[in-house]
N, CA and C atoms as an extended XYZ file, in Angstrom:
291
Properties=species:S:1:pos:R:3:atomname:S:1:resname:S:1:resid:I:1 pbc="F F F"
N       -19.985      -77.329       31.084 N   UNK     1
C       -19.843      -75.907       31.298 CA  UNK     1
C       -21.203      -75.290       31.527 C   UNK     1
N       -21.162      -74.648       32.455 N   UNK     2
C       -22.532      -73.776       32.597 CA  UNK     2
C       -22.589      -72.795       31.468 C   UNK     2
N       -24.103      -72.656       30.922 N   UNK     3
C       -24.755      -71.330       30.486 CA  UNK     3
C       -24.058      -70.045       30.199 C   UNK     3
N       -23.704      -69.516       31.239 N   UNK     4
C       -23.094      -68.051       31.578 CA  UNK     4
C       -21.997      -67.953       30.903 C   UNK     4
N       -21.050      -69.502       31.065 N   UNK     5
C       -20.087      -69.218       30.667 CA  UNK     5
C       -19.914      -69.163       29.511 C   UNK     5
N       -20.631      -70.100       28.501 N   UNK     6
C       -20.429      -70.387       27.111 CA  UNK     6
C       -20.788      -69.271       26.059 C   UNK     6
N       -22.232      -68.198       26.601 N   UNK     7
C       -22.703      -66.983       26.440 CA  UNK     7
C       -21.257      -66.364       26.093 C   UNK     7
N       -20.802      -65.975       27.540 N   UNK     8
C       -19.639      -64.932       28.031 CA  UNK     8
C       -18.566      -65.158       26.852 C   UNK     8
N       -17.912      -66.749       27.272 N   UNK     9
C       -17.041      -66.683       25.476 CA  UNK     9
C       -17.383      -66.356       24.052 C   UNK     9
N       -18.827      -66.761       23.866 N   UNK    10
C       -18.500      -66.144       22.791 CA  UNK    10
C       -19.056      -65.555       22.415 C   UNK    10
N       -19.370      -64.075       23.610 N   UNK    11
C       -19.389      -63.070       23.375 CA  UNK    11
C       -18.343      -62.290       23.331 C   UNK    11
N       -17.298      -62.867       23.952 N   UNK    12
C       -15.614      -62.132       24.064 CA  UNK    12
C       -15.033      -62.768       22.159 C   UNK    12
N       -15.644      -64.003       22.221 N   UNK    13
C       -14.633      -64.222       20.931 CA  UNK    13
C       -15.571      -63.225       19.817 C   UNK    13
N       -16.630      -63.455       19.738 N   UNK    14
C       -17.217      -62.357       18.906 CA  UNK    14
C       -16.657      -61.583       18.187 C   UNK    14
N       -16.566      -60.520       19.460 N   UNK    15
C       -16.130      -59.313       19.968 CA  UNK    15
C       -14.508      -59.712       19.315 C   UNK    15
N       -14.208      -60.612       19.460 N   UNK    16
C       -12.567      -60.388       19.127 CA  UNK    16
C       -12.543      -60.295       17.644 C   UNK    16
N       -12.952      -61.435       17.247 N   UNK    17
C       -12.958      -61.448       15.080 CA  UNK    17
C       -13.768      -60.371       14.592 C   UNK    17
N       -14.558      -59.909       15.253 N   UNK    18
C       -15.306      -58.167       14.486 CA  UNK    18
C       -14.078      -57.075       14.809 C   UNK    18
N       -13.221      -57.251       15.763 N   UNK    19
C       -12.290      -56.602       15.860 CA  UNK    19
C       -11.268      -56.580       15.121 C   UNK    19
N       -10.834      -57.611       14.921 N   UNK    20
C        -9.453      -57.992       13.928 CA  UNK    20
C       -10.078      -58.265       12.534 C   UNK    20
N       -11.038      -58.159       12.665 N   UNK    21
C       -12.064      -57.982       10.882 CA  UNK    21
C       -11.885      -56.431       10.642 C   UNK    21
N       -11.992      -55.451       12.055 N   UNK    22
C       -12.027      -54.414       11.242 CA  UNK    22
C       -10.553      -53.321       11.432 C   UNK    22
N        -9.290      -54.259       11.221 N   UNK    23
C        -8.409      -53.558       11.314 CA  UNK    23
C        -7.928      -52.752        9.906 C   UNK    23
N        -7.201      -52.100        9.790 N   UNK    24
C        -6.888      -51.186        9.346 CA  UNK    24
C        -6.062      -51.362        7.711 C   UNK    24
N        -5.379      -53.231        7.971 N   UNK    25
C        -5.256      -53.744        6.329 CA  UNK    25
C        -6.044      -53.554        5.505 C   UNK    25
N        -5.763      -52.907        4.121 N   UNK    26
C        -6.792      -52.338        3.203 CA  UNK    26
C        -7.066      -53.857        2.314 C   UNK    26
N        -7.795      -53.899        1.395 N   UNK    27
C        -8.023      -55.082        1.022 CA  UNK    27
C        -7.110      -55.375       -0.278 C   UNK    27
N        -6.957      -56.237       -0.989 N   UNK    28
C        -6.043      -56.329       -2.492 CA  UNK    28
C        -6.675      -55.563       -3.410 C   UNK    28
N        -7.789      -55.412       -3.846 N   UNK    29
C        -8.387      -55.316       -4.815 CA  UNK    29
C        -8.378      -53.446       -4.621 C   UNK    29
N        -8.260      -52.446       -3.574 N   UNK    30
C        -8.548      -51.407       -3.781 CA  UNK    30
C        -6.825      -50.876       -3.482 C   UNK    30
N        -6.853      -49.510       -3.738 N   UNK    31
C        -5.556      -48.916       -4.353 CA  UNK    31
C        -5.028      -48.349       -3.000 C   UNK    31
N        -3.933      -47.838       -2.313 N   UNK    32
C        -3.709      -47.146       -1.605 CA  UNK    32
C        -3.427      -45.765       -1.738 C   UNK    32
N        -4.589      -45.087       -1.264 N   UNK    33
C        -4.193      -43.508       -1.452 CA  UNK    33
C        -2.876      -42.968       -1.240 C   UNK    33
N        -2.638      -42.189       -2.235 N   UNK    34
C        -1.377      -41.867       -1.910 CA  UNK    34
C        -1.176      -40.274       -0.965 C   UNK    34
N        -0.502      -40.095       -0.558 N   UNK    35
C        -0.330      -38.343        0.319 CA  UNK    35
C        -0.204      -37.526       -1.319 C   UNK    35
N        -0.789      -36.709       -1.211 N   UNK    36
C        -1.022      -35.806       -2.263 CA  UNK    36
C        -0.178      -34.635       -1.676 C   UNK    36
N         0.716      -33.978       -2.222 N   UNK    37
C         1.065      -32.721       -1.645 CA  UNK    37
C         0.404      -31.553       -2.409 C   UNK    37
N         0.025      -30.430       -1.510 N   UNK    38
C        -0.617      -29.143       -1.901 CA  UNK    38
C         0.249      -28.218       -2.662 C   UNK    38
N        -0.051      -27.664       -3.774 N   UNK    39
C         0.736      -27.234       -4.820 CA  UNK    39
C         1.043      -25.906       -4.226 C   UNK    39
N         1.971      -25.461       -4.142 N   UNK    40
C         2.358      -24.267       -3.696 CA  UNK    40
C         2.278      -23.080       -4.832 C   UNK    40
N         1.315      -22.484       -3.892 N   UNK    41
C         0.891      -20.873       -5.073 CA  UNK    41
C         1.461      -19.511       -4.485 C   UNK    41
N         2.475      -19.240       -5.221 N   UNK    42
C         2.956      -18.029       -4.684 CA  UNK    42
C         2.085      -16.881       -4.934 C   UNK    42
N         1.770      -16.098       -4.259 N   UNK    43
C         1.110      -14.582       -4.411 CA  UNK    43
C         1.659      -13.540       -4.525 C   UNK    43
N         1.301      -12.915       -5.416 N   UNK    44
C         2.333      -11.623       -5.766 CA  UNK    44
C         2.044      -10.890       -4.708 C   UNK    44
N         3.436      -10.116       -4.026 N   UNK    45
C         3.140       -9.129       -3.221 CA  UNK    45
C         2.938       -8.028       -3.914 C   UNK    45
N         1.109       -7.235       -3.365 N   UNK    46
C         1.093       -5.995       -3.056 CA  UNK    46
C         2.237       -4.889       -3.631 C   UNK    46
N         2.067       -3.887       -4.179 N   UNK    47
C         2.920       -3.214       -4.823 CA  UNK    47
C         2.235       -1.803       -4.030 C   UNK    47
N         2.730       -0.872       -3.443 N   UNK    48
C         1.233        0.371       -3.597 CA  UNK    48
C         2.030        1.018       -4.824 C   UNK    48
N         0.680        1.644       -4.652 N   UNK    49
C         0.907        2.598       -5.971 CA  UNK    49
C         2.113        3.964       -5.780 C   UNK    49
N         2.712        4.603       -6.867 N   UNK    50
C         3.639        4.678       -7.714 CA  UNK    50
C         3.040        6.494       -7.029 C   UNK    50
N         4.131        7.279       -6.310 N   UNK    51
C         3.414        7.974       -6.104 CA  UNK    51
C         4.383        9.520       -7.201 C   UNK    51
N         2.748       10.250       -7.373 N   UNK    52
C         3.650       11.032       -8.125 CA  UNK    52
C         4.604       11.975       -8.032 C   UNK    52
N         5.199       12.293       -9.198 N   UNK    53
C         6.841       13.225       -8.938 CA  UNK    53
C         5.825       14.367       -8.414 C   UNK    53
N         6.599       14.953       -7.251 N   UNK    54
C         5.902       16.873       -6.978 CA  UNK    54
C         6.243       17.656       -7.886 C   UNK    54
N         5.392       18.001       -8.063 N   UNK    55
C         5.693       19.590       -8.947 CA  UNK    55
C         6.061       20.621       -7.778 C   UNK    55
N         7.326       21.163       -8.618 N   UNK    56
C         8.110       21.913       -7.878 CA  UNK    56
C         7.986       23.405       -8.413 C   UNK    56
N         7.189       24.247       -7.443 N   UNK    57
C         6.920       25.878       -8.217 CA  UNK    57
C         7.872       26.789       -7.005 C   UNK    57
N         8.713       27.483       -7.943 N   UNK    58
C         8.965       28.556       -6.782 CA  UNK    58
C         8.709       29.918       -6.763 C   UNK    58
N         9.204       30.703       -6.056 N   UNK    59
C         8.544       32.012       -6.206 CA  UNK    59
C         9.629       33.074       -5.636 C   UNK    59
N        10.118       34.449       -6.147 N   UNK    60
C        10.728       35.560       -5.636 CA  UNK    60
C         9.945       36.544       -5.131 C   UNK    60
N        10.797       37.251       -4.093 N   UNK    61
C         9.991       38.409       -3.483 CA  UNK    61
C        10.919       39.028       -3.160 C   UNK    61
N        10.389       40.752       -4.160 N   UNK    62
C        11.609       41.596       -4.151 CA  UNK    62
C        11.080       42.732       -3.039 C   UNK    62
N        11.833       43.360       -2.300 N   UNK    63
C        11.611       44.509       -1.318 CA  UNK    63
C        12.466       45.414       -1.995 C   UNK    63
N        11.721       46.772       -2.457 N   UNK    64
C        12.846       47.502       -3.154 CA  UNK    64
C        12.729       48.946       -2.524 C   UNK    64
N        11.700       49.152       -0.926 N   UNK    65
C        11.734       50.171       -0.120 CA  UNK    65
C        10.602       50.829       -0.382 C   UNK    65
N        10.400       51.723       -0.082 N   UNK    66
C         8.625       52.544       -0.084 CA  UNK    66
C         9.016       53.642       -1.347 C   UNK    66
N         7.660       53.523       -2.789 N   UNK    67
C         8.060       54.146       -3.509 CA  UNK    67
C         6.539       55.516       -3.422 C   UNK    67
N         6.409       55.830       -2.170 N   UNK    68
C         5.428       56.556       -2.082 CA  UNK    68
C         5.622       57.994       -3.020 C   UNK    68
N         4.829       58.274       -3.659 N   UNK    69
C         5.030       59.420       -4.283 CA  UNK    69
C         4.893       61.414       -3.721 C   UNK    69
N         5.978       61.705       -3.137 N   UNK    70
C         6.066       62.669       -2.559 CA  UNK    70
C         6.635       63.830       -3.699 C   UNK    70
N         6.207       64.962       -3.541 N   UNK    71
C         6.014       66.191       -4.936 CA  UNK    71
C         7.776       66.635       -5.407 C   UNK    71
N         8.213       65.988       -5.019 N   UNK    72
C         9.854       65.912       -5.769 CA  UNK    72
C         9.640       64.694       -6.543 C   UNK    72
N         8.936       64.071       -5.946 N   UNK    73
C         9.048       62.401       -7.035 CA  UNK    73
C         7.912       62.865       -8.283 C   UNK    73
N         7.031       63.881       -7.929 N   UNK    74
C         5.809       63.678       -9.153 CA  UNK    74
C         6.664       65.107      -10.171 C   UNK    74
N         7.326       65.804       -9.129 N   UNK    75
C         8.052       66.569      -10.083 CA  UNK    75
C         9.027       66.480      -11.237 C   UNK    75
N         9.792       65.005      -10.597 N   UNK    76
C        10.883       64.651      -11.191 CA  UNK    76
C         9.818       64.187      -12.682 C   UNK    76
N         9.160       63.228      -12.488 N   UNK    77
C         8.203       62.136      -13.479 CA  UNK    77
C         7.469       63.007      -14.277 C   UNK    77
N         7.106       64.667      -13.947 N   UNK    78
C         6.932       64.962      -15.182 CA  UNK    78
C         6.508       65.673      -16.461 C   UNK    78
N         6.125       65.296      -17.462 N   UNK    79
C         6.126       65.432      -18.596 CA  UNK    79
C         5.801       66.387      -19.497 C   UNK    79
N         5.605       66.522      -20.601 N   UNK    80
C         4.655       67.274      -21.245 CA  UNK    80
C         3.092       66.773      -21.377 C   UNK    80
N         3.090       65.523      -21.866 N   UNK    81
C         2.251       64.611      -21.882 CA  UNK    81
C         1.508       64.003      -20.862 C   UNK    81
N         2.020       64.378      -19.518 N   UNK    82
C         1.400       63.976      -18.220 CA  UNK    82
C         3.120       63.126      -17.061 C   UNK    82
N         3.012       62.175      -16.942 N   UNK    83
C         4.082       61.612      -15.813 CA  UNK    83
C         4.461       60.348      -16.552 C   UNK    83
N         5.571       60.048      -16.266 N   UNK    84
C         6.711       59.081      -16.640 CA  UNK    84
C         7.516       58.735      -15.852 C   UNK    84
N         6.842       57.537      -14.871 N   UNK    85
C         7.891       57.304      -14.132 CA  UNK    85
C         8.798       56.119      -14.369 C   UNK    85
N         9.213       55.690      -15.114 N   UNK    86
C         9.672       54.474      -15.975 CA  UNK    86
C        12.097       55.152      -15.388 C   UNK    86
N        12.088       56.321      -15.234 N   UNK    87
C        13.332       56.673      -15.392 CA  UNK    87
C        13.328       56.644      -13.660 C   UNK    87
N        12.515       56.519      -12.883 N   UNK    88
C        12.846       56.277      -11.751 CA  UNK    88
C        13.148       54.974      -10.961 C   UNK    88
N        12.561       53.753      -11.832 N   UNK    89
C        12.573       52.705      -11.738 CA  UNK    89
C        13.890       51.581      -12.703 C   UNK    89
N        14.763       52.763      -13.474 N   UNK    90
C        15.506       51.905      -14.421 CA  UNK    90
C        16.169       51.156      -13.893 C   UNK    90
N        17.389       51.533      -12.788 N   UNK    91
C        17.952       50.887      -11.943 CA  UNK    91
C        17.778       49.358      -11.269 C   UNK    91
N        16.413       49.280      -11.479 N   UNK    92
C        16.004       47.974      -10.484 CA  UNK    92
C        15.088       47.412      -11.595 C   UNK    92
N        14.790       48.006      -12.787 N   UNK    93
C        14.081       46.811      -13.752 CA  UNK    93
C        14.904       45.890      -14.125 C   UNK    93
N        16.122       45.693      -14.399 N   UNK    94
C        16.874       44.153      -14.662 CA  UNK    94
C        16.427       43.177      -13.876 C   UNK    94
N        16.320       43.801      -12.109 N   UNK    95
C        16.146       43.114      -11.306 CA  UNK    95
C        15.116       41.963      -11.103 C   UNK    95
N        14.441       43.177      -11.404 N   UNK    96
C        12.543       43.067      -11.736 CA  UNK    96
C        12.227       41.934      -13.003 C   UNK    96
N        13.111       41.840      -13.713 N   UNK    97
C        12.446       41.040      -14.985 CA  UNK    97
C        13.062       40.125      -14.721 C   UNK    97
């Protein structure tokens, strides 16, 4: 056999037993990893915050007409003591309170 050729084989066989040396059978002596599964962590959902009750204010508004004081009205109101107009308004203080 020529040179070239004897090179060439066994550089192919070489090449072949470093190959099938480095297949993928693990050896006896070491363990096979096992698949580990990832522990499942639930996360609390998010809550928002808690919003508060409204305060509820209300309000009346009475229209009870123009109580401008014209000289029958200051006449009526008064007094000895000066004016009293408390008897012109009796009518509509229930309302009022």
């Amino acid at each position: 056999m020529k040179p070239i050729k004897i090179v060439s084989r066994l550089t192919f066989l070489s090449s072949f037993v470093l190959l099938i040396a480095c297949g993928t059978t693990p050896a006896t002596n070491q363990e096979i990893p096992e698949e580990v599964e990832e522990p499942i962590v639930e996360v609390p959902e998010e809550m928002p915050p808690a919003e508060p009750e409204p305060i509820v204010t209300t309000a009346s508004l009475y229209a009870i007409g123009d109580i401008l004081l014209h000289d029958s009205v200051y006449n009526a109101a008064r007094t000895d003591e000066g004016y009293e107009f408390d008897t012109a308004l009796e009518q509509i203080s229930p309302i009022l309170s």
